[in-house]
Short mmCIF file of C-alpha atoms in Angstrom, two decimals:
data_model
loop_
_atom_site.label_atom_id
_atom_site.label_comp_id
_atom_site.label_asym_id
_atom_site.label_seq_id
_atom_site.Cartn_x
_atom_site.Cartn_y
_atom_site.Cartn_z
CA MET A 1 66.75 138.46 214.50
CA ASN A 2 65.82 140.89 217.54
CA TYR A 3 67.61 144.15 217.34
CA ASN A 4 65.66 147.11 218.81
CA TRP A 5 65.71 149.90 215.76
CA ASN A 6 66.41 153.79 216.47
CA TRP A 7 66.50 156.21 214.91
CA GLY A 8 66.59 158.68 216.59
CA VAL A 9 69.96 158.02 218.19
CA LEU A 10 71.38 159.82 214.84
CA PHE A 11 68.91 162.88 215.91
CA GLU A 12 71.01 163.04 219.24
CA GLU A 13 73.09 166.23 219.36
CA GLU A 14 75.93 164.67 220.19
CA TYR A 15 75.77 162.09 218.22
CA LEU A 16 74.77 163.84 214.93
CA GLY A 17 77.14 166.58 216.41
CA TRP A 18 79.67 163.36 215.26
CA LEU A 19 78.11 162.33 212.62
CA MET A 20 78.49 166.48 211.51
CA SER A 21 81.56 166.36 212.40
CA GLY A 22 82.98 162.84 209.96
CA VAL A 23 81.39 164.89 207.24
CA GLY A 24 83.65 167.68 207.41
CA TRP A 25 86.38 165.64 207.56
CA THR A 26 85.70 163.70 204.76
CA PHE A 27 85.60 166.53 202.90
CA ALA A 28 88.51 168.55 203.82
CA VAL A 29 90.76 165.62 203.18
CA ALA A 30 89.36 164.89 200.10
CA LEU A 31 89.44 168.11 198.83
CA ALA A 32 92.63 168.71 200.22
CA ALA A 33 93.77 165.55 198.71
CA TRP A 34 91.48 166.07 196.02
CA VAL A 35 94.14 169.78 194.79
CA LEU A 36 97.12 168.04 195.23
CA ALA A 37 96.33 165.03 193.22
CA LEU A 38 95.17 167.15 190.46
CA ALA A 39 98.48 169.12 190.56
CA ILE A 40 100.75 167.02 190.95
CA GLY A 41 98.26 164.20 188.58
CA VAL A 42 98.55 166.99 186.24
CA LEU A 43 101.94 167.02 185.80
CA ILE A 44 103.01 163.65 185.81
CA GLY A 45 99.97 163.41 183.08
CA VAL A 46 101.74 165.31 180.96
CA GLY A 47 104.90 164.51 181.16
CA ARG A 48 104.55 160.76 180.45
CA THR A 49 104.24 162.09 177.04
CA LEU A 50 106.66 164.36 175.60
CA PRO A 51 109.02 164.10 173.73
CA SER A 52 111.97 163.99 176.67
CA ARG A 53 112.96 160.69 177.09
CA PRO A 54 114.45 160.46 181.15
CA VAL A 55 110.93 162.40 181.87
CA ALA A 56 109.05 160.16 180.20
CA THR A 57 110.95 157.88 182.45
CA LEU A 58 110.61 159.42 185.44
CA CYS A 59 106.78 159.38 185.26
CA THR A 60 106.26 156.53 184.37
CA ALA A 61 108.57 155.55 187.44
CA TYR A 62 105.88 157.97 189.51
CA VAL A 63 103.16 156.34 188.20
CA GLU A 64 104.00 152.56 188.45
CA LEU A 65 105.17 152.96 192.74
CA PHE A 66 102.35 154.56 193.64
CA ARG A 67 99.05 152.72 191.08
CA ASN A 68 100.75 149.07 193.16
CA VAL A 69 101.60 149.61 196.18
CA PRO A 70 97.73 149.06 198.19
CA LEU A 71 97.09 153.16 199.33
CA LEU A 72 96.77 151.36 202.87
CA VAL A 73 99.80 150.38 202.77
CA GLN A 74 100.91 153.88 201.99
CA LEU A 75 99.09 155.57 204.97
CA PHE A 76 101.10 152.67 207.13
CA LEU A 77 104.14 154.11 205.35
CA TRP A 78 103.77 157.58 205.32
CA TYR A 79 102.14 158.04 209.21
CA PHE A 80 104.42 154.66 210.33
CA VAL A 81 107.39 154.29 208.18
CA MET A 82 108.70 158.01 206.97
CA PRO A 83 109.96 160.04 210.11
CA GLU A 84 112.23 156.90 211.14
CA ILE A 85 113.45 157.11 207.67
CA VAL A 86 114.24 160.97 207.82
CA PRO A 87 116.37 162.72 209.07
CA ASP A 88 116.12 162.66 212.81
CA ASP A 89 115.83 166.32 213.57
CA LEU A 90 112.88 166.19 210.29
CA GLY A 91 111.27 163.23 211.95
CA ARG A 92 110.89 164.16 215.79
CA TRP A 93 109.56 167.34 214.25
CA MET A 94 106.94 165.88 212.30
CA LYS A 95 105.70 163.27 215.10
CA ARG A 96 105.88 165.66 217.77
CA ASP A 97 104.89 169.23 216.79
CA MET A 98 103.55 168.52 212.93
CA PRO A 99 100.57 170.19 213.15
CA ASN A 100 97.68 167.67 212.46
CA PRO A 101 99.72 164.79 211.69
CA GLU A 102 96.70 162.03 210.40
CA TYR A 103 95.34 165.58 208.53
CA VAL A 104 98.64 166.17 206.77
CA THR A 105 99.18 162.56 206.16
CA ALA A 106 95.95 160.75 205.47
CA VAL A 107 95.85 163.83 202.44
CA THR A 108 99.73 163.38 201.61
CA GLY A 109 99.34 159.82 200.79
CA LEU A 110 95.26 160.51 198.91
CA GLY A 111 96.78 163.24 197.68
CA LEU A 112 99.47 161.04 196.34
CA TYR A 113 98.25 158.08 195.31
CA THR A 114 94.94 159.41 192.98
CA ALA A 115 97.62 162.09 191.78
CA SER A 116 99.48 158.27 189.65
CA ARG A 117 94.99 157.53 188.79
CA VAL A 118 95.16 161.60 187.74
CA ALA A 119 98.45 161.23 185.50
CA GLU A 120 96.94 157.61 183.82
CA GLN A 121 93.84 160.15 182.44
CA VAL A 122 95.81 162.43 181.52
CA ARG A 123 97.59 160.92 180.15
CA ALA A 124 95.42 158.95 178.21
CA GLY A 125 92.64 162.00 177.40
CA ILE A 126 96.55 163.63 175.28
CA ASN A 127 96.92 160.23 173.19
CA ALA A 128 93.95 160.94 172.17
CA VAL A 129 93.97 163.98 171.24
CA GLY A 130 96.19 162.21 167.75
CA PRO A 131 99.41 163.14 166.14
CA GLY A 132 97.11 164.66 163.52
CA LEU A 133 96.67 167.87 166.01
CA THR A 134 99.93 167.57 167.73
CA SER A 135 101.27 167.44 163.94
CA ALA A 136 99.06 170.55 163.07
CA ALA A 137 100.27 172.93 166.49
CA TYR A 138 103.59 172.87 165.42
CA ALA A 139 103.04 173.32 161.95
CA ASN A 140 101.51 176.61 163.09
CA GLY A 141 104.16 177.15 164.02
CA PHE A 142 104.00 176.88 167.93
CA SER A 143 106.03 175.05 170.76
CA THR A 144 105.89 171.74 172.79
CA ALA A 145 104.60 174.17 175.53
CA GLN A 146 102.26 176.21 173.62
CA THR A 147 100.38 173.94 171.40
CA TYR A 148 99.90 171.94 175.14
CA ARG A 149 98.77 174.94 176.55
CA TYR A 150 96.73 175.96 173.87
CA VAL A 151 95.36 172.28 172.22
CA LEU A 152 96.50 169.40 173.69
CA LEU A 153 95.52 169.59 177.01
CA PRO A 154 92.40 172.60 176.21
CA ILE A 155 90.61 169.45 174.64
CA SER A 156 91.48 166.20 176.53
CA PHE A 157 90.87 167.83 179.01
CA ARG A 158 86.85 167.99 177.69
CA LEU A 159 87.82 164.41 176.31
CA ILE A 160 88.63 162.63 180.84
CA VAL A 161 85.78 164.94 182.21
CA PRO A 162 83.47 160.61 183.07
CA PRO A 163 87.15 159.18 184.07
CA MET A 164 87.45 161.96 186.63
CA THR A 165 84.72 162.23 187.70
CA SER A 166 84.90 158.51 188.90
CA GLU A 167 87.93 159.11 190.52
CA PHE A 168 87.32 162.04 191.80
CA LEU A 169 84.03 159.65 194.23
CA THR A 170 86.93 157.55 194.42
CA ILE A 171 89.11 159.89 195.96
CA PHE A 172 85.76 161.56 198.87
CA LYS A 173 85.77 156.72 199.08
CA ASN A 174 89.05 156.30 199.81
CA SER A 175 89.45 159.20 202.84
CA SER A 176 87.79 156.58 204.64
CA LEU A 177 90.97 154.11 204.90
CA ALA A 178 92.07 157.19 206.94
CA LEU A 179 90.54 155.98 210.39
CA THR A 180 93.52 153.53 210.22
CA ILE A 181 95.79 156.57 210.31
CA GLY A 182 93.46 157.89 213.70
CA LEU A 183 91.69 160.30 211.93
CA LEU A 184 88.02 160.82 212.39
CA GLU A 185 86.33 161.45 209.85
CA LEU A 186 81.93 159.84 209.16
CA THR A 187 83.31 156.76 209.05
CA ALA A 188 85.48 156.68 212.28
CA GLN A 189 82.54 158.73 213.03
CA SER A 190 79.78 156.04 212.35
CA GLN A 191 82.31 153.61 213.77
CA GLN A 192 81.90 155.45 217.40
CA ILE A 193 78.25 155.77 217.30
CA ALA A 194 77.78 151.94 217.16
CA GLU A 195 80.00 151.30 219.45
CA TYR A 196 78.76 153.75 222.21
CA THR A 197 74.83 153.18 221.86
CA PHE A 198 74.83 149.51 220.09
CA GLN A 199 73.06 150.70 217.13
CA GLY A 200 75.32 150.27 214.53
CA PHE A 201 73.13 149.33 211.58
CA GLU A 202 70.97 153.39 211.94
CA ALA A 203 75.06 154.46 212.02
CA PHE A 204 75.92 152.88 209.14
CA THR A 205 73.23 153.35 207.03
CA ALA A 206 74.16 157.40 207.93
CA ALA A 207 77.31 156.80 206.87
CA THR A 208 76.17 155.38 203.44
CA VAL A 209 73.03 157.47 202.56
CA ILE A 210 76.06 160.43 203.33
CA TYR A 211 78.63 158.65 200.84
CA VAL A 212 76.02 158.54 197.91
CA VAL A 213 74.11 162.12 198.85
CA ILE A 214 77.75 162.93 198.15
CA ALA A 215 78.69 161.11 195.94
CA LEU A 216 74.87 161.23 193.08
CA GLY A 217 75.69 165.78 194.28
CA ALA A 218 79.31 165.06 192.56
CA THR A 219 77.75 163.49 189.07
CA VAL A 220 75.72 165.92 188.42
CA ILE A 221 78.28 168.98 188.92
CA ALA A 222 80.13 166.74 186.70
CA GLN A 223 77.89 166.45 183.54
CA ILE A 224 76.71 170.09 184.65
CA LEU A 225 81.02 171.24 183.65
CA GLU A 226 80.41 168.84 180.51
CA LYS A 227 77.94 169.92 179.06
CA TYR A 228 79.57 173.14 179.98
CA THR A 229 82.22 172.93 178.25
CA ARG A 230 81.39 170.49 174.90
CA ILE A 231 83.04 171.44 171.69
CA PRO A 232 80.36 172.46 169.07
CA GLY A 233 79.30 169.97 166.75
CA PHE A 234 82.69 167.27 168.13
CA VAL A 235 82.04 163.75 168.67
CA GLY A 236 86.10 162.84 168.59
CA LYS A 237 88.04 162.01 166.05
CA GLY A 238 86.37 159.80 163.92
CA MET B 1 113.69 177.54 148.18
CA ILE B 2 112.98 174.37 149.08
CA SER B 3 115.60 171.76 148.71
CA ILE B 4 116.30 168.21 150.09
CA GLU B 5 119.77 166.36 148.68
CA ASN B 6 119.72 162.58 149.04
CA ILE B 7 117.87 161.91 152.30
CA SER B 8 116.39 158.59 153.89
CA LYS B 9 114.34 157.43 155.92
CA ARG B 10 113.90 153.91 158.56
CA TYR B 11 111.41 153.44 160.73
CA GLY B 12 113.26 150.99 162.65
CA ASP B 13 114.28 148.28 159.76
CA PHE B 14 111.45 149.75 157.31
CA GLN B 15 113.39 152.25 154.87
CA VAL B 16 109.81 154.53 154.04
CA LEU B 17 112.61 156.79 152.07
CA THR B 18 115.65 155.94 150.26
CA ASP B 19 118.17 158.62 148.06
CA CYS B 20 115.36 161.10 147.69
CA THR B 21 116.85 164.10 146.32
CA THR B 22 114.05 167.09 144.28
CA HIS B 23 114.12 170.91 144.44
CA VAL B 24 111.05 173.94 144.30
CA ALA B 25 111.65 176.72 142.33
CA LYS B 26 110.18 180.10 144.46
CA GLY B 27 107.62 180.11 143.03
CA GLU B 28 106.84 176.71 142.02
CA VAL B 29 105.12 174.39 141.90
CA VAL B 30 105.02 170.80 142.56
CA VAL B 31 103.33 167.68 142.36
CA VAL B 32 104.88 165.10 144.74
CA CYS B 33 102.18 161.27 142.78
CA GLY B 34 103.29 158.23 143.14
CA PRO B 35 100.95 154.23 144.77
CA SER B 36 99.51 154.59 148.47
CA GLY B 37 102.57 153.70 150.66
CA SER B 38 105.51 154.87 149.06
CA GLY B 39 106.20 157.56 151.07
CA LYS B 40 104.96 160.83 149.45
CA SER B 41 103.28 162.12 152.49
CA THR B 42 106.31 161.42 154.61
CA LEU B 43 108.71 163.21 152.17
CA ILE B 44 106.61 166.50 152.57
CA LYS B 45 106.66 166.62 156.01
CA CYS B 46 110.27 166.07 156.40
CA VAL B 47 110.40 169.23 154.14
CA ASN B 48 109.60 171.55 157.71
CA GLY B 49 110.23 168.45 160.09
CA LEU B 50 108.02 166.73 162.14
CA GLU B 51 109.60 163.93 160.84
CA PRO B 52 113.59 163.77 161.22
CA VAL B 53 115.82 162.38 157.82
CA GLN B 54 118.57 159.65 158.94
CA GLN B 55 120.81 160.74 156.43
CA GLY B 56 120.74 163.48 153.82
CA ARG B 57 120.40 167.58 153.88
CA ILE B 58 116.66 169.88 153.16
CA ARG B 59 117.56 172.97 153.32
CA VAL B 60 115.03 176.28 153.33
CA GLU B 61 115.29 179.29 152.45
CA ASP B 62 118.89 179.71 154.56
CA VAL B 63 117.39 177.71 157.24
CA GLU B 64 118.66 174.22 156.84
CA VAL B 65 115.96 171.44 158.12
CA THR B 66 118.39 168.62 159.01
CA ALA B 67 121.11 170.04 161.03
CA LYS B 68 121.16 170.04 164.75
CA GLY B 69 120.50 172.83 167.04
CA THR B 70 118.48 173.96 163.83
CA ASN B 71 115.49 176.79 165.66
CA LEU B 72 112.42 173.81 163.88
CA THR B 73 109.52 176.07 165.45
CA LYS B 74 110.75 178.83 164.63
CA LEU B 75 111.15 177.30 160.56
CA ARG B 76 107.71 175.67 160.67
CA ALA B 77 105.85 179.26 161.51
CA ARG B 78 107.19 180.09 158.08
CA ILE B 79 105.86 177.77 156.06
CA GLY B 80 102.24 176.53 155.94
CA MET B 81 100.55 173.52 156.09
CA VAL B 82 97.58 171.39 154.74
CA PHE B 83 96.80 167.68 156.12
CA GLN B 84 94.46 165.59 154.84
CA HIS B 85 92.07 164.95 157.85
CA PHE B 86 91.79 168.88 157.62
CA GLU B 87 93.22 169.40 161.41
CA LEU B 88 91.78 172.48 162.92
CA TYR B 89 91.42 172.77 166.86
CA PRO B 90 88.79 171.30 167.33
CA HIS B 91 87.40 173.55 170.13
CA MET B 92 87.85 176.56 169.07
CA SER B 93 85.99 178.15 166.23
CA VAL B 94 86.59 178.91 162.88
CA ARG B 95 87.65 182.88 164.04
CA GLU B 96 90.19 181.44 166.89
CA ASN B 97 91.86 179.02 164.15
CA LEU B 98 93.06 182.09 163.05
CA CYS B 99 93.72 183.96 164.69
CA LEU B 100 95.53 181.78 166.83
CA GLY B 101 98.95 181.38 165.51
CA GLN B 102 99.07 185.32 164.90
CA GLN B 103 98.84 186.10 168.05
CA LYS B 104 101.23 183.67 169.51
CA VAL B 105 103.62 183.11 167.45
CA LEU B 106 103.73 185.92 165.42
CA GLY B 107 103.41 188.57 168.31
CA ARG B 108 99.86 189.80 166.56
CA SER B 109 97.11 191.94 167.92
CA ARG B 110 93.58 190.97 168.42
CA ASP B 111 93.15 194.01 165.96
CA GLU B 112 95.29 193.36 163.64
CA ALA B 113 94.66 189.29 163.61
CA ASN B 114 91.19 189.79 163.65
CA ALA B 115 91.74 191.62 160.76
CA LYS B 116 94.07 188.84 158.83
CA ALA B 117 91.02 186.84 159.21
CA GLU B 118 88.40 187.98 158.16
CA ALA B 119 90.19 188.70 154.77
CA LEU B 120 90.92 185.58 153.61
CA ILE B 121 88.64 183.77 155.18
CA GLY B 122 86.26 186.42 153.14
CA ARG B 123 88.35 185.40 150.50
CA VAL B 124 87.83 181.08 150.38
CA GLY B 125 83.80 183.08 151.03
CA LEU B 126 83.22 181.36 154.74
CA LEU B 127 82.70 184.77 156.00
CA PRO B 128 79.08 183.46 157.46
CA HIS B 129 80.29 180.68 159.29
CA ILE B 130 83.94 182.21 160.67
CA GLU B 131 82.01 181.92 164.87
CA LYS B 132 81.57 178.68 163.96
CA PHE B 133 82.92 175.48 165.04
CA PRO B 134 85.52 173.27 163.24
CA GLY B 135 82.90 170.37 163.95
CA GLN B 136 80.02 172.55 162.02
CA LEU B 137 81.01 172.56 159.08
CA SER B 138 81.17 170.52 155.56
CA GLY B 139 85.09 168.61 155.82
CA GLY B 140 85.31 170.66 152.02
CA GLN B 141 84.81 173.99 154.42
CA GLN B 142 87.47 172.54 156.99
CA GLN B 143 89.71 172.43 154.53
CA ARG B 144 89.04 175.96 153.46
CA VAL B 145 89.58 177.22 157.06
CA ALA B 146 92.44 174.77 157.08
CA ILE B 147 94.56 176.58 154.44
CA SER B 148 93.20 180.01 154.97
CA ARG B 149 94.20 179.13 158.40
CA ALA B 150 98.53 178.49 157.40
CA LEU B 151 98.13 180.88 154.67
CA ALA B 152 97.25 183.85 157.81
CA MET B 153 100.47 182.87 158.51
CA ASP B 154 102.02 184.00 155.54
CA PRO B 155 104.75 181.59 154.98
CA ILE B 156 107.36 181.78 151.86
CA ALA B 157 105.86 178.43 151.43
CA MET B 158 102.76 176.19 151.27
CA LEU B 159 103.04 172.17 151.76
CA PHE B 160 99.83 170.07 151.62
CA ASP B 161 99.66 166.65 152.35
CA GLU B 162 96.44 164.94 150.04
CA PRO B 163 94.25 168.20 150.50
CA THR B 164 91.62 165.88 149.36
CA SER B 165 91.76 162.45 150.22
CA ALA B 166 89.23 162.87 152.35
CA LEU B 167 86.32 164.71 150.71
CA ASP B 168 83.27 163.67 149.32
CA PRO B 169 83.06 163.42 145.40
CA GLU B 170 82.00 166.80 145.70
CA MET B 171 83.42 168.40 147.56
CA ILE B 172 87.09 168.29 146.17
CA ASN B 173 86.66 171.12 143.76
CA GLU B 174 86.23 173.73 146.29
CA VAL B 175 89.61 172.71 148.03
CA LEU B 176 90.77 172.48 144.01
CA ASP B 177 89.92 176.41 143.38
CA VAL B 178 91.24 177.68 146.80
CA MET B 179 95.06 175.87 145.69
CA VAL B 180 94.36 176.50 141.53
CA GLU B 181 94.14 180.29 142.75
CA LEU B 182 96.98 180.55 145.46
CA ALA B 183 99.21 178.50 142.60
CA GLN B 184 98.13 181.90 140.08
CA ASP B 185 99.29 183.99 142.45
CA GLY B 186 102.44 183.49 142.58
CA MET B 187 102.11 181.05 146.64
CA THR B 188 105.36 178.73 146.12
CA MET B 189 103.81 174.95 146.61
CA MET B 190 104.46 171.59 147.56
CA VAL B 191 101.83 169.05 147.20
CA VAL B 192 101.18 165.22 147.52
CA THR B 193 97.93 164.58 145.63
CA HIS B 194 96.66 162.04 143.13
CA GLU B 195 94.70 165.25 141.02
CA MET B 196 96.19 164.64 137.63
CA GLY B 197 93.72 167.19 136.47
CA PHE B 198 95.55 170.00 139.37
CA ALA B 199 98.62 167.86 138.27
CA ARG B 200 98.33 168.65 135.08
CA LYS B 201 97.11 172.43 135.08
CA VAL B 202 99.22 174.19 137.63
CA ALA B 203 101.90 171.63 138.59
CA ASP B 204 104.83 173.00 136.67
CA ARG B 205 107.10 170.20 138.19
CA VAL B 206 105.67 166.73 138.88
CA VAL B 207 108.10 164.15 141.44
CA PHE B 208 107.06 160.02 140.98
CA MET B 209 107.32 158.31 143.73
CA ASP B 210 107.78 154.41 144.39
CA ALA B 211 108.97 152.30 147.40
CA GLY B 212 110.21 154.86 148.51
CA LYS B 213 112.66 156.65 145.22
CA VAL B 214 112.17 159.60 144.12
CA VAL B 215 111.28 157.59 140.12
CA GLU B 216 111.20 160.75 138.16
CA ASP B 217 111.08 164.57 138.36
CA ARG B 218 110.35 166.01 135.71
CA THR B 219 108.36 169.74 133.97
CA THR B 220 104.92 168.62 134.24
CA GLU B 221 103.89 167.76 130.67
CA GLU B 222 106.70 165.90 129.88
CA PHE B 223 105.59 163.65 132.80
CA PHE B 224 102.24 163.40 131.43
CA GLY B 225 103.23 163.72 127.38
CA ASN B 226 105.49 161.25 127.65
CA PRO B 227 107.07 159.10 131.32
CA GLU B 228 109.83 158.05 130.90
CA SER B 229 110.12 155.17 134.19
CA GLU B 230 107.62 151.80 133.22
CA ARG B 231 106.39 152.19 137.16
CA ALA B 232 104.69 155.40 136.33
CA GLN B 233 103.59 154.49 132.66
CA ASP B 234 101.75 151.76 134.06
CA PHE B 235 100.57 155.03 137.45
CA LEU B 236 99.14 157.20 135.06
CA SER B 237 97.41 154.30 131.96
CA LYS B 238 95.49 153.48 135.80
CA ILE B 239 94.35 156.22 136.90
CA LEU B 240 93.79 158.13 134.16
CA ASN B 241 91.98 155.98 132.18
CA HIS B 242 89.20 156.64 133.53
#
């Protein structure tokens, strides 16, 4: 293979700037989408475990819809199809006046998709707490809301820290799909550097390393969180 | 105080309870016993509405448990319940386990709740452990905490669902002692248990169940001295012979 290695290209001012800007957008998309995913995912996940049939069915429908359509297709639907099927005025606004349409669409699409996955983790966590403690909380005189607030959620949130860490890492990696609707995040910027400099190996190696560093950083934070929230003497329900 | 009249319950096609009737008067201790799967745990869970029934009525004092629209949350706050597997809140200290219901359900102040918690935990000899978490206590200690948690709500009656079945043998007595004391203090109690020694000592009546039916419902002396049904005779001979 005849390839002129030139790692220095990554540190040339212009290209380094592109990379940093890409990292910035990757964080901006992933973190905003994560907040959205957590808020909606917790509600939907709790909803699936509620005694109310209609609520549980509605939440199940959400999960199945968003979990089973490929993320890329969802992004295209939000970006290209949504403005055409909403009322005309809104559609026009989305196409012309909505600020930062790629960013807003990426956050919406990625957030709502990840919410379906977060919901499943939350549901699994609540189910893992077991019917015994739920009965005990009801017997103690708590309402359904209080039972969730004081017993089920605090325990299940601790139980699901490891799988939620995976989801958090996944949202970073999935944010790279935003390049398909024109958002210049990390992967898009690397691709651009490759095209301008023909140093594709260096550019994508840089992207790879940055993704891995972000992931490892998040894993360390998750481990600290896990340690900090551990319940003394509690090793899951026997 | 508790009256159960002709209740029946099914899980799908499986009939768990058939036409069960019994009563618990104020201050009375009633032991419910019977072989596994006879429906005794289900029966006791119907009393505070943890399990719904399809037929019959249950009343606790003036509250119709089985009527539609009854505020079960309010009712449950007045009835203490103790479970086979303790079911303490694992993410809270013993103190918090006892205070949570008092503060959030009964609206007591933190100081009031703490004073009550300390008094109750002291009575079961666990004051040095009050800041510990349930996972750091033995089974017997956990069950004593669970009884105290129920008592912290000042219940009008206590339900026990096999409170010693999950305990190591050497811990059973420390829990039974607390229950005996409670009975002697005049608490109204309905106890599902296999501890026949306990039944003899403190029960006013024994309800014997088999296959979802109440087979015998008699005073303790009558039940042990002269059980009527063959099923109860058989049961007693098996568990009293060793």
